[in-house]
Amino acid sequence: QVQLVQSGAEVRKPGASVKVSCKASGYYFRSYGITWVRQAPGQGPEWMGWISTHSGETRYAQKFQGRVTLTSDTASTTASMELKSLRSDDTAVYFCARNGDYSQLGRLDHWGQGTLVTVSS
Amino acid sequence: IVLTQSPLSLPVTPGEPASISCRSSQSLLRSTGYNYLDWYLQKPGQSPQLLIYFASNRASGVPDRFSGSGSGTDFTLKISRVEAEDVGVYYCAQAQQTSVTFGGGTKVEIQ
């Protein structure tokens, strides 16, 4: 069955960076894109960006341009999200999700379990 | 694109129907003929799960009591007979453009 398993919770100080990984299994990795979404405490989901696991093409939300980098490794079927220059308002649960359709950025049909990133001095 | 959901909170009775509205600031209909509007349910303490894509297509494994309708800027998610396991926050999301936005959410609770 399709599974996306994310790395564990992280604590960082303001100004630091964090990298969250997402290990995919149960399907052909290169046939589906991976999207990253975050959810601050008590808030709704917020789209961060998308990566094509086939070509490496990326699209980022304007809000995160220059601070976020999405990568994918087909050999290990793992996608990663790195966020730099962390601030306290980056404290959130970060999710990876599979795009069920390569023709669009939506249709997120499988999700990871989420990774809590806490930014605190 | 801004998505506005209503109501913010929806008390429901098991066995009764329920309906959630999602209004978009721009049309979500593309030249493909599809409306790029999804519905997700986030149960307490869980990751969101896809219910509906392309406005009216049920995702794999989703019970047929869930249905989506609408086109352009106005969309509706309906639950024909609410069950206790349906509680959580429902979000609509659009992917019509080169980014994705989510609605503010509708919290469904058993009354």
Tab-separated table of C-alpha atoms in Angstrom:
chain	number	residue	atom	x	y	z
A	1	GLN	CA	0.000	0.000	0.000
A	2	VAL	CA	1.051	3.601	-0.555
A	3	GLN	CA	2.950	5.027	2.418
A	4	LEU	CA	4.695	8.316	3.078
A	5	VAL	CA	6.776	8.202	6.258
A	6	GLN	CA	8.268	11.432	7.506
A	7	SER	CA	11.237	12.100	9.752
A	8	GLY	CA	10.777	12.920	13.415
A	9	ALA	CA	10.072	16.109	15.308
A	10	GLU	CA	12.687	18.874	15.297
A	11	VAL	CA	13.494	21.814	17.550
A	12	ARG	CA	15.471	24.724	16.162
A	13	LYS	CA	16.535	28.176	17.261
A	14	PRO	CA	15.527	31.265	15.282
A	15	GLY	CA	17.781	31.787	12.270
A	16	ALA	CA	18.614	28.107	11.914
A	17	SER	CA	17.557	25.691	9.173
A	18	VAL	CA	15.597	22.449	9.235
A	19	LYS	CA	15.310	19.584	6.767
A	20	VAL	CA	12.360	17.195	6.824
A	21	SER	CA	12.356	13.975	4.823
A	22	CYS	CA	9.497	11.940	3.367
A	23	LYS	CA	10.129	8.300	2.457
A	24	ALA	CA	7.704	6.965	-0.148
A	25	SER	CA	6.827	3.321	-0.722
A	26	GLY	CA	4.155	1.158	-2.335
A	27	TYR	CA	4.098	2.877	-5.720
A	28	TYR	CA	6.364	3.973	-8.548
A	29	PHE	CA	8.009	7.070	-7.071
A	30	ARG	CA	8.685	8.897	-10.352
A	31	SER	CA	5.062	8.737	-11.512
A	32	TYR	CA	3.711	11.180	-8.919
A	33	GLY	CA	4.765	14.576	-7.693
A	34	ILE	CA	5.221	15.432	-4.024
A	35	THR	CA	3.684	18.475	-2.362
A	36	TRP	CA	4.607	20.040	0.973
A	37	VAL	CA	1.981	21.644	3.188
A	38	ARG	CA	2.346	23.087	6.663
A	39	GLN	CA	-0.181	23.710	9.412
A	40	ALA	CA	0.491	26.118	12.254
A	41	PRO	CA	-1.160	25.374	15.612
A	42	GLY	CA	-4.923	25.881	15.344
A	43	GLN	CA	-4.689	27.027	11.727
A	44	GLY	CA	-5.617	25.569	8.363
A	45	PRO	CA	-3.226	23.978	5.895
A	46	GLU	CA	-0.835	26.198	3.932
A	47	TRP	CA	0.711	25.104	0.617
A	48	MET	CA	4.479	25.498	0.455
A	49	GLY	CA	5.452	23.970	-2.855
A	50	TRP	CA	5.631	21.013	-5.221
A	51	ILE	CA	8.373	18.950	-6.800
A	52	SER	CA	8.282	16.698	-9.822
A	53	THR	CA	9.966	13.458	-8.796
A	54	HIS	CA	10.445	12.761	-12.502
A	55	SER	CA	12.278	15.924	-13.620
A	56	GLY	CA	13.125	17.728	-10.385
A	57	GLU	CA	11.074	20.759	-11.464
A	58	THR	CA	9.862	22.756	-8.500
A	59	ARG	CA	7.181	25.345	-7.780
A	60	TYR	CA	7.147	27.351	-4.597
A	61	ALA	CA	4.587	29.510	-2.880
A	62	GLN	CA	5.626	33.129	-3.214
A	63	LYS	CA	5.652	33.450	0.577
A	64	PHE	CA	8.484	30.910	0.867
A	65	GLN	CA	10.519	31.799	-2.232
A	66	GLY	CA	14.204	31.996	-1.319
A	67	ARG	CA	13.741	30.227	2.034
A	68	VAL	CA	12.528	26.788	1.020
A	69	THR	CA	14.193	24.127	-1.111
A	70	LEU	CA	12.479	20.940	-2.228
A	71	THR	CA	14.485	17.968	-3.422
A	72	SER	CA	13.819	14.365	-4.314
A	73	ASP	CA	16.028	11.300	-4.661
A	74	THR	CA	14.688	8.531	-6.881
A	75	ALA	CA	17.239	5.967	-5.657
A	76	SER	CA	15.981	6.209	-2.084
A	77	THR	CA	12.411	7.257	-3.071
A	78	THR	CA	12.713	10.100	-0.617
A	79	ALA	CA	11.593	13.702	-0.912
A	80	SER	CA	12.916	16.437	1.354
A	81	MET	CA	12.003	19.964	2.362
A	82	GLU	CA	14.567	22.383	3.760
A	83	LEU	CA	13.453	25.656	5.323
A	84	LYS	CA	16.057	28.287	6.201
A	85	SER	CA	16.182	31.417	8.365
A	86	LEU	CA	13.593	29.984	10.712
A	87	ARG	CA	11.340	32.287	12.729
A	88	SER	CA	9.020	31.550	15.619
A	89	ASP	CA	6.020	31.697	13.281
A	90	ASP	CA	7.466	28.783	11.309
A	91	THR	CA	6.457	26.555	14.223
A	92	ALA	CA	4.065	24.121	12.580
A	93	VAL	CA	3.396	20.555	11.529
A	94	TYR	CA	4.897	19.956	8.096
A	95	PHE	CA	3.261	17.384	5.805
A	96	CYS	CA	4.344	15.793	2.561
A	97	ALA	CA	1.612	14.530	0.264
A	98	ARG	CA	1.471	12.697	-3.050
A	99	ASN	CA	-0.112	14.400	-6.030
A	100	GLY	CA	-2.549	11.895	-7.521
A	101	ASP	CA	-2.440	13.562	-10.898
A	102	TYR	CA	0.586	14.982	-12.732
A	103	SER	CA	-1.587	17.429	-14.665
A	104	GLN	CA	-2.258	19.570	-11.601
A	105	LEU	CA	-0.890	20.640	-8.227
A	106	GLY	CA	-3.873	19.369	-6.244
A	107	ARG	CA	-5.519	16.006	-5.691
A	108	LEU	CA	-3.317	15.138	-2.695
A	109	ASP	CA	-4.332	11.531	-2.325
A	110	HIS	CA	-1.852	10.243	0.266
A	111	TRP	CA	-0.276	12.157	3.143
A	112	GLY	CA	2.613	11.636	5.495
A	113	GLN	CA	2.002	11.557	9.218
A	114	GLY	CA	3.376	15.070	9.693
A	115	THR	CA	6.543	16.405	11.332
A	116	LEU	CA	6.358	18.969	14.131
A	117	VAL	CA	8.982	21.686	13.787
A	118	THR	CA	9.303	23.942	16.806
A	119	VAL	CA	11.252	27.190	16.520
A	120	SER	CA	12.152	28.599	19.905
A	121	SER	CA	15.050	30.394	21.516
B	1	ILE	CA	-7.507	32.913	-5.317
B	2	VAL	CA	-9.405	33.118	-2.026
B	3	LEU	CA	-11.727	30.328	-0.927
B	4	THR	CA	-14.489	31.160	1.555
B	5	GLN	CA	-16.187	28.309	3.370
B	6	SER	CA	-19.451	28.366	5.250
B	7	PRO	CA	-20.500	27.685	7.868
B	8	LEU	CA	-17.455	27.882	10.124
B	9	SER	CA	-19.029	25.377	12.503
B	10	LEU	CA	-21.657	22.760	11.766
B	11	PRO	CA	-23.376	20.778	14.540
B	12	VAL	CA	-24.802	17.601	13.049
B	13	THR	CA	-27.072	14.760	14.110
B	14	PRO	CA	-26.081	11.198	13.140
B	15	GLY	CA	-28.259	9.960	10.310
B	16	GLU	CA	-29.123	13.462	9.141
B	17	PRO	CA	-27.718	15.170	6.026
B	18	ALA	CA	-25.111	17.934	6.125
B	19	SER	CA	-23.855	20.448	3.596
B	20	ILE	CA	-20.779	22.704	3.376
B	21	SER	CA	-20.286	25.556	0.921
B	22	CYS	CA	-17.055	26.767	-0.679
B	23	ARG	CA	-16.994	29.942	-2.738
B	24	SER	CA	-14.005	30.956	-4.871
B	25	SER	CA	-12.939	34.498	-5.746
B	26	GLN	CA	-12.182	33.310	-9.291
B	27	SER	CA	-13.486	30.572	-11.537
B	28	LEU	CA	-11.860	27.195	-10.956
B	29	LEU	CA	-12.972	25.868	-14.346
B	30	ARG	CA	-10.084	25.318	-16.741
B	31	SER	CA	-10.044	24.680	-20.480
B	32	THR	CA	-9.760	20.955	-19.703
B	33	GLY	CA	-13.394	21.110	-18.653
B	34	TYR	CA	-12.529	20.255	-15.072
B	35	ASN	CA	-13.021	22.358	-11.952
B	36	TYR	CA	-9.790	22.202	-9.925
B	37	LEU	CA	-11.442	21.994	-6.541
B	38	ASP	CA	-10.735	19.351	-3.901
B	39	TRP	CA	-12.338	18.545	-0.555
B	40	TYR	CA	-10.349	17.195	2.404
B	41	LEU	CA	-11.313	15.986	5.864
B	42	GLN	CA	-8.904	16.322	8.755
B	43	LYS	CA	-9.994	14.162	11.653
B	44	PRO	CA	-8.731	15.123	15.121
B	45	GLY	CA	-5.018	14.415	15.462
B	46	GLN	CA	-4.685	13.084	11.920
B	47	SER	CA	-3.354	14.207	8.550
B	48	PRO	CA	-5.871	15.535	6.034
B	49	GLN	CA	-7.444	12.945	3.758
B	50	LEU	CA	-8.716	13.505	0.232
B	51	LEU	CA	-12.474	13.091	-0.171
B	52	ILE	CA	-13.316	14.703	-3.511
B	53	TYR	CA	-11.256	15.907	-6.505
B	54	PHE	CA	-12.273	17.754	-9.655
B	55	ALA	CA	-15.230	19.054	-7.608
B	56	SER	CA	-17.313	15.888	-7.875
B	57	ASN	CA	-15.108	12.799	-8.110
B	58	ARG	CA	-14.897	10.672	-4.973
B	59	ALA	CA	-11.388	9.584	-4.057
B	60	SER	CA	-10.599	5.903	-3.707
B	61	GLY	CA	-12.166	4.333	-0.615
B	62	VAL	CA	-14.411	7.298	0.202
B	63	PRO	CA	-17.947	6.238	1.190
B	64	ASP	CA	-20.684	7.134	-1.257
B	65	ARG	CA	-22.490	9.206	1.388
B	66	PHE	CA	-20.011	11.951	0.448
B	67	SER	CA	-20.710	13.893	-2.745
B	68	GLY	CA	-19.374	17.060	-4.317
B	69	SER	CA	-21.053	19.417	-6.744
B	70	GLY	CA	-20.696	22.848	-8.290
B	71	SER	CA	-18.797	24.618	-11.033
B	72	GLY	CA	-17.006	27.887	-11.612
B	73	THR	CA	-16.989	29.684	-8.269
B	74	ASP	CA	-19.600	27.889	-6.132
B	75	PHE	CA	-19.128	24.407	-4.732
B	76	THR	CA	-20.846	22.179	-2.200
B	77	LEU	CA	-19.875	19.101	-0.226
B	78	LYS	CA	-22.796	17.003	0.959
B	79	ILE	CA	-22.967	14.149	3.423
B	80	SER	CA	-26.203	12.242	2.847
B	81	ARG	CA	-26.318	10.664	6.330
B	82	VAL	CA	-23.737	11.790	8.841
B	83	GLU	CA	-21.934	9.159	10.869
B	84	ALA	CA	-20.007	9.714	14.107
B	85	GLU	CA	-16.702	9.045	12.299
B	86	ASP	CA	-17.305	12.049	10.010
B	87	VAL	CA	-16.399	14.592	12.690
B	88	GLY	CA	-13.432	16.831	11.998
B	89	VAL	CA	-12.526	19.877	9.939
B	90	TYR	CA	-13.423	19.942	6.273
B	91	TYR	CA	-11.330	22.027	3.867
B	92	CYS	CA	-11.840	22.902	0.243
B	93	ALA	CA	-8.695	23.575	-1.807
B	94	GLN	CA	-8.100	24.947	-5.276
B	95	ALA	CA	-5.370	24.070	-7.731
B	96	GLN	CA	-6.550	26.083	-10.690
B	97	GLN	CA	-3.464	28.246	-10.846
B	98	THR	CA	0.259	27.701	-10.277
B	99	SER	CA	-0.229	27.424	-6.536
B	100	VAL	CA	-2.714	25.860	-4.150
B	101	THR	CA	-4.870	27.580	-1.560
B	102	PHE	CA	-7.109	26.126	1.121
B	103	GLY	CA	-10.339	27.430	2.517
B	104	GLY	CA	-10.620	28.397	6.163
B	105	GLY	CA	-12.260	25.134	7.167
B	106	THR	CA	-15.616	23.984	8.527
B	107	LYS	CA	-15.645	22.167	11.854
B	108	VAL	CA	-18.226	19.386	11.948
B	109	GLU	CA	-19.263	18.190	15.389
B	110	ILE	CA	-21.915	15.807	16.636
B	111	GLN	CA	-24.561	17.724	18.544
